[in-house]
Amino acid sequence: MNSYENLVCHILNIRYDTLKRVLGEHNYRTFKVPKKSGGYRNISAPHICLKNVQESLAQYIDKKYEFLDCQYGFIKNRSIVDNAVLHKKAKYILNIDLKNFFPSINFGRVRGIFMAKPFNFPKEVATILAKISCYHNELPQGSPCSPSLSNIVCYTLDQKMMNMSGQYGFTYSRYADDITISSDRPFPKEIVTRTKDNIVIVGKKLRHIIESQGFIINEDKTNYSWNNERKEVTGLIVNEKVNVKKIYVKQLRALLNNIDKEGLYFTAKKYFKCENISLNASQRKKLIKKLRNIVEGRLNFLSMVRGANDLVYQKYLEKYLDILHKENLYSPSLRKKLKI
C-alpha cells in the first residue's frame, strides 16, 4: 500500500483489502426503470461493498463542501417542497430539464473536483476517489455519492444562473437535473420565447450559460407557463399554494378503495401483475409489505406537501389504519413511521 492509497483508506475509514476490492471489476448491476415521460432510465447500482464505501465518500463530501442556497436536490433538510415554495404564485415560470444529467458528468470532471478546493488532493488520490465514484467514465445513477458530486460539478453553472437571475430580478433554483426560473414579469427573448404553436425556444443567453458548462437542454421537457396556466415545479403545483397534482390524490384514493374491497394480498397481486403466480406464506408476506411501503410512502408524501393537518390526508390515513386493523396488521409503531 502506497501513501496515496493509505490516505484514501484513512479518509473513508476502510481497510486496504476493501479498497482493492472496490477498485476491481464487476461491482455494479445494471437495469432499466421506466420514466414517467416514457422510455427507460439506465440505473447502475453498486454492489453492497462498493455502496458502503461510496456512502462513506458521500458523507465526507457533505461535511467538507458548502452547497449553494439555490441547490435543492439531495441535500440534507432541503426537499422538493422547499424548492417549489420559492416559485409559489410566480406569474411566469420556466422549467428546463438537463438531458442525461449524471452520464454527462465524466471521470475527468469528477477527478478535477477532488483536486480543487476544498479537497486539494494530489492527482493520484483524486484518481482513486474518481474511480470509486465513476462507472464506464460517468457518474452512475444509483451511486450514493453521485448526487453530491453532481451538485459540486454544477457549482459554476448555478453561480452563473444566480448572477443572471440577479440582473433580471428572477428567482432561480435547481433540483438535480430540473432547473426552474420564475418571475413576475415576462422573460426577455434572450432568456426564452414561446411561439403561437406553444413551442418553447430557450434564448441564446440562457442556452449559452447551460451549454458552456457541458450540459444539454432536453427540449422536449422544457416548459414555459404564465398567467392562469397550471404551473409546476419538480412535479408540484405552485399556482396559489404548493400542492400535489389532482391525479396523485385520485390514484391514492383508488388504491385505498381497492385494498378496502379486495384486501392487501389480492390488491398486491394485481398491482404487481402476479395474479397467476402461486405464492407461499413468506412470498405473500413480502408482497403485502411491498404494497404497504407504496401506500405509506404516498401518504407521507401527501403529508409533507399539504401538511399533517390536511383533511384529505387525515381521511386517507384513517382509511388506511382501518384497513390494517381489519387485517390485524396495525401496530402503534406505525404512527411514528407515518409521522402522525
mmCIF file of C-alpha atoms in Angstrom, residues 98-314:
data_model
loop_
_atom_site.group_PDB
_atom_site.id
_atom_site.type_symbol
_atom_site.label_atom_id
_atom_site.label_comp_id
_atom_site.label_asym_id
_atom_site.label_seq_id
_atom_site.Cartn_x
_atom_site.Cartn_y
_atom_site.Cartn_z
ATOM 1 C CA LEU A 98 -30.870 18.752 -18.331
ATOM 2 C CA LYS A 99 -30.557 15.770 -20.668
ATOM 3 C CA ASN A 100 -28.612 12.706 -19.463
ATOM 4 C CA PHE A 101 -27.618 14.612 -16.347
ATOM 5 C CA PHE A 102 -25.477 12.063 -14.480
ATOM 6 C CA PRO A 103 -23.959 10.385 -17.579
ATOM 7 C CA SER A 104 -22.839 13.805 -18.858
ATOM 8 C CA ILE A 105 -20.504 14.135 -15.847
ATOM 9 C CA ASN A 106 -17.376 12.186 -16.769
ATOM 10 C CA PHE A 107 -14.375 10.799 -14.909
ATOM 11 C CA GLY A 108 -12.185 13.814 -15.682
ATOM 12 C CA ARG A 109 -14.668 16.279 -14.176
ATOM 13 C CA VAL A 110 -15.015 14.173 -11.042
ATOM 14 C CA ARG A 111 -11.243 13.862 -10.621
ATOM 15 C CA GLY A 112 -10.979 17.626 -11.065
ATOM 16 C CA ILE A 113 -13.414 18.116 -8.177
ATOM 17 C CA PHE A 114 -11.136 16.254 -5.772
ATOM 18 C CA MET A 115 -8.062 18.177 -6.962
ATOM 19 C CA ALA A 116 -9.755 21.562 -6.395
ATOM 20 C CA LYS A 117 -10.869 23.369 -3.235
ATOM 21 C CA PRO A 118 -11.896 22.447 -0.610
ATOM 22 C CA PHE A 119 -10.334 18.984 -1.082
ATOM 23 C CA ASN A 120 -6.997 19.860 -2.737
ATOM 24 C CA PHE A 121 -5.931 16.238 -3.081
ATOM 25 C CA PRO A 122 -2.920 15.164 -5.158
ATOM 26 C CA LYS A 123 -3.783 13.836 -8.610
ATOM 27 C CA GLU A 124 -3.109 10.257 -7.503
ATOM 28 C CA VAL A 125 -5.604 10.452 -4.612
ATOM 29 C CA ALA A 126 -8.164 12.266 -6.766
ATOM 30 C CA THR A 127 -7.830 9.499 -9.370
ATOM 31 C CA ILE A 128 -8.578 6.780 -6.805
ATOM 32 C CA LEU A 129 -11.624 8.690 -5.480
ATOM 33 C CA ALA A 130 -12.869 9.263 -9.027
ATOM 34 C CA LYS A 131 -12.525 5.525 -9.725
ATOM 35 C CA ILE A 132 -14.652 4.810 -6.663
ATOM 36 C CA SER A 133 -17.226 7.368 -7.854
ATOM 37 C CA CYS A 134 -17.454 6.605 -11.590
ATOM 38 C CA TYR A 135 -18.501 3.690 -13.775
ATOM 39 C CA HIS A 136 -17.776 3.492 -17.500
ATOM 40 C CA ASN A 137 -16.380 7.047 -17.436
ATOM 41 C CA GLU A 138 -19.520 8.627 -15.960
ATOM 42 C CA LEU A 139 -21.355 9.214 -12.711
ATOM 43 C CA PRO A 140 -23.715 6.257 -12.314
ATOM 44 C CA GLN A 141 -27.327 6.749 -11.328
ATOM 45 C CA GLY A 142 -27.710 4.608 -8.246
ATOM 46 C CA SER A 143 -24.457 5.529 -6.535
ATOM 47 C CA PRO A 144 -24.779 7.210 -3.097
ATOM 48 C CA CYS A 145 -22.065 9.753 -3.919
ATOM 49 C CA SER A 146 -23.304 10.773 -7.403
ATOM 50 C CA PRO A 147 -25.838 13.360 -6.118
ATOM 51 C CA SER A 148 -23.312 15.297 -4.013
ATOM 52 C CA LEU A 149 -20.701 15.197 -6.768
ATOM 53 C CA SER A 150 -23.225 16.415 -9.338
ATOM 54 C CA ASN A 151 -24.036 19.427 -7.155
ATOM 55 C CA ILE A 152 -20.348 20.309 -6.965
ATOM 56 C CA VAL A 153 -19.959 19.939 -10.723
ATOM 57 C CA CYS A 154 -22.908 22.334 -11.129
ATOM 58 C CA TYR A 155 -21.390 24.969 -8.830
ATOM 59 C CA THR A 156 -20.229 27.229 -11.682
ATOM 60 C CA LEU A 157 -23.473 26.702 -13.616
ATOM 61 C CA ASP A 158 -25.536 27.655 -10.564
ATOM 62 C CA GLN A 159 -23.368 30.710 -9.841
ATOM 63 C CA LYS A 160 -23.791 31.954 -13.417
ATOM 64 C CA MET A 161 -27.544 31.310 -13.289
ATOM 65 C CA MET A 162 -27.869 33.181 -9.989
ATOM 66 C CA ASN A 163 -25.868 36.112 -11.359
ATOM 67 C CA MET A 164 -28.114 36.275 -14.420
ATOM 68 C CA SER A 165 -31.227 35.983 -12.246
ATOM 69 C CA GLY A 166 -29.984 38.816 -10.059
ATOM 70 C CA GLN A 167 -29.559 41.064 -13.112
ATOM 71 C CA TYR A 168 -33.116 40.412 -14.307
ATOM 72 C CA GLY A 169 -34.915 40.055 -10.980
ATOM 73 C CA PHE A 170 -35.647 36.338 -11.440
ATOM 74 C CA THR A 171 -35.813 33.572 -8.845
ATOM 75 C CA TYR A 172 -33.597 30.585 -9.658
ATOM 76 C CA SER A 173 -33.256 27.087 -8.233
ATOM 77 C CA ARG A 174 -32.110 23.656 -9.361
ATOM 78 C CA TYR A 175 -33.164 20.230 -8.131
ATOM 79 C CA ALA A 176 -30.773 17.722 -9.745
ATOM 80 C CA ASP A 177 -31.495 17.967 -13.483
ATOM 81 C CA ASP A 178 -34.542 20.237 -13.048
ATOM 82 C CA ILE A 179 -33.837 23.957 -13.476
ATOM 83 C CA THR A 180 -36.558 26.452 -12.533
ATOM 84 C CA ILE A 181 -36.589 30.201 -13.170
ATOM 85 C CA SER A 182 -39.567 32.333 -12.173
ATOM 86 C CA SER A 183 -40.556 35.980 -12.472
ATOM 87 C CA ASP A 184 -43.498 38.322 -12.075
ATOM 88 C CA ARG A 185 -42.670 39.850 -15.472
ATOM 89 C CA PRO A 186 -42.402 38.201 -18.901
ATOM 90 C CA PHE A 187 -38.991 36.763 -19.691
ATOM 91 C CA PRO A 188 -36.991 38.682 -22.341
ATOM 92 C CA LYS A 189 -36.314 36.896 -25.644
ATOM 93 C CA GLU A 190 -32.649 36.272 -24.784
ATOM 94 C CA ILE A 191 -33.979 34.035 -21.990
ATOM 95 C CA VAL A 192 -36.983 32.316 -23.562
ATOM 96 C CA THR A 193 -39.865 32.761 -26.017
ATOM 97 C CA ARG A 194 -42.989 30.753 -26.781
ATOM 98 C CA THR A 195 -44.433 30.650 -30.293
ATOM 99 C CA LYS A 196 -48.105 30.776 -31.244
ATOM 100 C CA ASP A 197 -47.920 26.997 -31.574
ATOM 101 C CA ASN A 198 -46.731 26.807 -27.947
ATOM 102 C CA ILE A 199 -43.211 25.765 -28.908
ATOM 103 C CA VAL A 200 -40.755 26.900 -26.230
ATOM 104 C CA ILE A 201 -37.461 28.312 -27.520
ATOM 105 C CA VAL A 202 -34.665 28.837 -24.996
ATOM 106 C CA GLY A 203 -32.907 32.154 -25.702
ATOM 107 C CA LYS A 204 -29.272 32.458 -26.730
ATOM 108 C CA LYS A 205 -28.058 33.933 -23.443
ATOM 109 C CA LEU A 206 -29.602 31.262 -21.256
ATOM 110 C CA ARG A 207 -28.643 28.471 -23.652
ATOM 111 C CA HIS A 208 -25.025 29.641 -23.696
ATOM 112 C CA ILE A 209 -24.777 29.565 -19.899
ATOM 113 C CA ILE A 210 -26.083 25.991 -19.732
ATOM 114 C CA GLU A 211 -24.203 24.558 -22.706
ATOM 115 C CA SER A 212 -20.916 26.266 -21.775
ATOM 116 C CA GLN A 213 -20.936 24.139 -18.620
ATOM 117 C CA GLY A 214 -21.145 20.897 -20.578
ATOM 118 C CA PHE A 215 -24.881 20.255 -20.229
ATOM 119 C CA ILE A 216 -27.556 19.718 -22.894
ATOM 120 C CA ILE A 217 -31.101 21.077 -22.696
ATOM 121 C CA ASN A 218 -33.825 18.482 -23.102
ATOM 122 C CA GLU A 219 -36.021 20.470 -25.498
ATOM 123 C CA ASP A 220 -38.947 18.025 -25.149
ATOM 124 C CA LYS A 221 -39.199 18.653 -21.397
ATOM 125 C CA THR A 222 -38.773 22.446 -21.460
ATOM 126 C CA ASN A 223 -41.894 24.281 -20.329
ATOM 127 C CA TYR A 224 -42.774 27.994 -20.132
ATOM 128 C CA SER A 225 -46.057 28.837 -18.398
ATOM 129 C CA TRP A 226 -47.710 32.114 -17.464
ATOM 130 C CA ASN A 227 -50.908 33.890 -16.334
ATOM 131 C CA ASN A 228 -53.601 31.423 -15.241
ATOM 132 C CA GLU A 229 -51.989 28.326 -16.723
ATOM 133 C CA ARG A 230 -51.167 25.467 -14.383
ATOM 134 C CA LYS A 231 -47.627 25.952 -13.127
ATOM 135 C CA GLU A 232 -45.417 23.137 -11.858
ATOM 136 C CA VAL A 233 -42.063 22.938 -10.123
ATOM 137 C CA THR A 234 -40.483 19.481 -9.722
ATOM 138 C CA GLY A 235 -43.892 17.872 -10.159
ATOM 139 C CA LEU A 236 -45.751 20.061 -7.647
ATOM 140 C CA ILE A 237 -48.410 22.669 -8.414
ATOM 141 C CA VAL A 238 -47.388 26.206 -7.360
ATOM 142 C CA ASN A 239 -50.176 28.486 -8.674
ATOM 143 C CA GLU A 240 -51.566 29.615 -5.306
ATOM 144 C CA LYS A 241 -50.037 27.178 -2.857
ATOM 145 C CA VAL A 242 -47.709 24.224 -3.158
ATOM 146 C CA ASN A 243 -49.829 21.168 -3.836
ATOM 147 C CA VAL A 244 -49.755 17.700 -5.361
ATOM 148 C CA LYS A 245 -51.475 17.090 -8.687
ATOM 149 C CA LYS A 246 -55.133 16.034 -8.598
ATOM 150 C CA ILE A 247 -54.207 12.739 -10.259
ATOM 151 C CA TYR A 248 -51.950 11.904 -7.300
ATOM 152 C CA VAL A 249 -54.857 12.159 -4.861
ATOM 153 C CA LYS A 250 -57.165 10.307 -7.260
ATOM 154 C CA GLN A 251 -54.744 7.397 -7.641
ATOM 155 C CA LEU A 252 -54.174 7.152 -3.885
ATOM 156 C CA ARG A 253 -57.927 7.111 -3.277
ATOM 157 C CA ALA A 254 -58.426 4.392 -5.908
ATOM 158 C CA LEU A 255 -55.637 2.259 -4.427
ATOM 159 C CA LEU A 256 -57.077 2.514 -0.913
ATOM 160 C CA ASN A 257 -60.569 1.680 -2.211
ATOM 161 C CA ASN A 258 -59.237 -1.427 -3.953
ATOM 162 C CA ILE A 259 -57.413 -2.561 -0.822
ATOM 163 C CA ASP A 260 -60.511 -1.949 1.306
ATOM 164 C CA LYS A 261 -62.609 -4.002 -1.107
ATOM 165 C CA GLU A 262 -60.255 -6.859 -2.018
ATOM 166 C CA GLY A 263 -57.702 -6.876 0.791
ATOM 167 C CA LEU A 264 -53.978 -6.185 0.756
ATOM 168 C CA TYR A 265 -52.904 -9.522 -0.688
ATOM 169 C CA PHE A 266 -55.207 -9.682 -3.712
ATOM 170 C CA THR A 267 -54.694 -5.983 -4.451
ATOM 171 C CA ALA A 268 -50.935 -6.524 -4.283
ATOM 172 C CA LYS A 269 -51.130 -9.458 -6.717
ATOM 173 C CA LYS A 270 -52.953 -7.276 -9.226
ATOM 174 C CA TYR A 271 -50.757 -4.253 -8.582
ATOM 175 C CA PHE A 272 -47.549 -6.198 -9.169
ATOM 176 C CA LYS A 273 -49.090 -8.264 -12.004
ATOM 177 C CA CYS A 274 -48.681 -11.699 -10.458
ATOM 178 C CA GLU A 275 -52.313 -12.876 -10.293
ATOM 179 C CA ASN A 276 -51.491 -16.215 -11.914
ATOM 180 C CA ILE A 277 -48.493 -16.998 -9.719
ATOM 181 C CA SER A 278 -48.832 -19.275 -6.699
ATOM 182 C CA LEU A 279 -47.057 -17.830 -3.646
ATOM 183 C CA ASN A 280 -46.084 -19.404 -0.347
ATOM 184 C CA ALA A 281 -46.646 -17.730 3.031
ATOM 185 C CA SER A 282 -43.278 -15.943 3.039
ATOM 186 C CA GLN A 283 -43.770 -14.624 -0.501
ATOM 187 C CA ARG A 284 -47.287 -13.447 0.349
ATOM 188 C CA LYS A 285 -45.928 -11.534 3.323
ATOM 189 C CA LYS A 286 -43.227 -9.865 1.207
ATOM 190 C CA LEU A 287 -45.761 -8.887 -1.469
ATOM 191 C CA ILE A 288 -48.051 -7.290 1.106
ATOM 192 C CA LYS A 289 -45.066 -5.446 2.594
ATOM 193 C CA LYS A 290 -44.152 -4.046 -0.833
ATOM 194 C CA LEU A 291 -47.671 -2.686 -1.305
ATOM 195 C CA ARG A 292 -47.743 -1.245 2.203
ATOM 196 C CA ASN A 293 -44.462 0.569 1.539
ATOM 197 C CA ILE A 294 -46.010 2.164 -1.533
ATOM 198 C CA VAL A 295 -49.178 3.251 0.281
ATOM 199 C CA GLU A 296 -47.281 4.590 3.290
ATOM 200 C CA GLY A 297 -44.801 6.390 1.052
ATOM 201 C CA ARG A 298 -47.647 8.123 -0.776
ATOM 202 C CA LEU A 299 -49.339 9.059 2.474
ATOM 203 C CA ASN A 300 -46.112 10.509 3.849
ATOM 204 C CA PHE A 301 -45.546 12.466 0.649
ATOM 205 C CA LEU A 302 -49.091 13.879 0.802
ATOM 206 C CA SER A 303 -48.457 14.893 4.419
ATOM 207 C CA MET A 304 -45.123 16.500 3.533
ATOM 208 C CA VAL A 305 -46.654 18.605 0.768
ATOM 209 C CA ARG A 306 -50.056 19.505 2.229
ATOM 210 C CA GLY A 307 -49.328 19.212 5.946
ATOM 211 C CA ALA A 308 -50.283 16.617 8.550
ATOM 212 C CA ASN A 309 -53.484 18.541 9.394
ATOM 213 C CA ASP A 310 -54.762 18.452 5.818
ATOM 214 C CA LEU A 311 -58.295 16.988 5.795
ATOM 215 C CA VAL A 312 -57.714 14.834 2.709
ATOM 216 C CA TYR A 313 -54.554 13.375 4.211
ATOM 217 C CA GLN A 314 -56.310 12.705 7.520
#
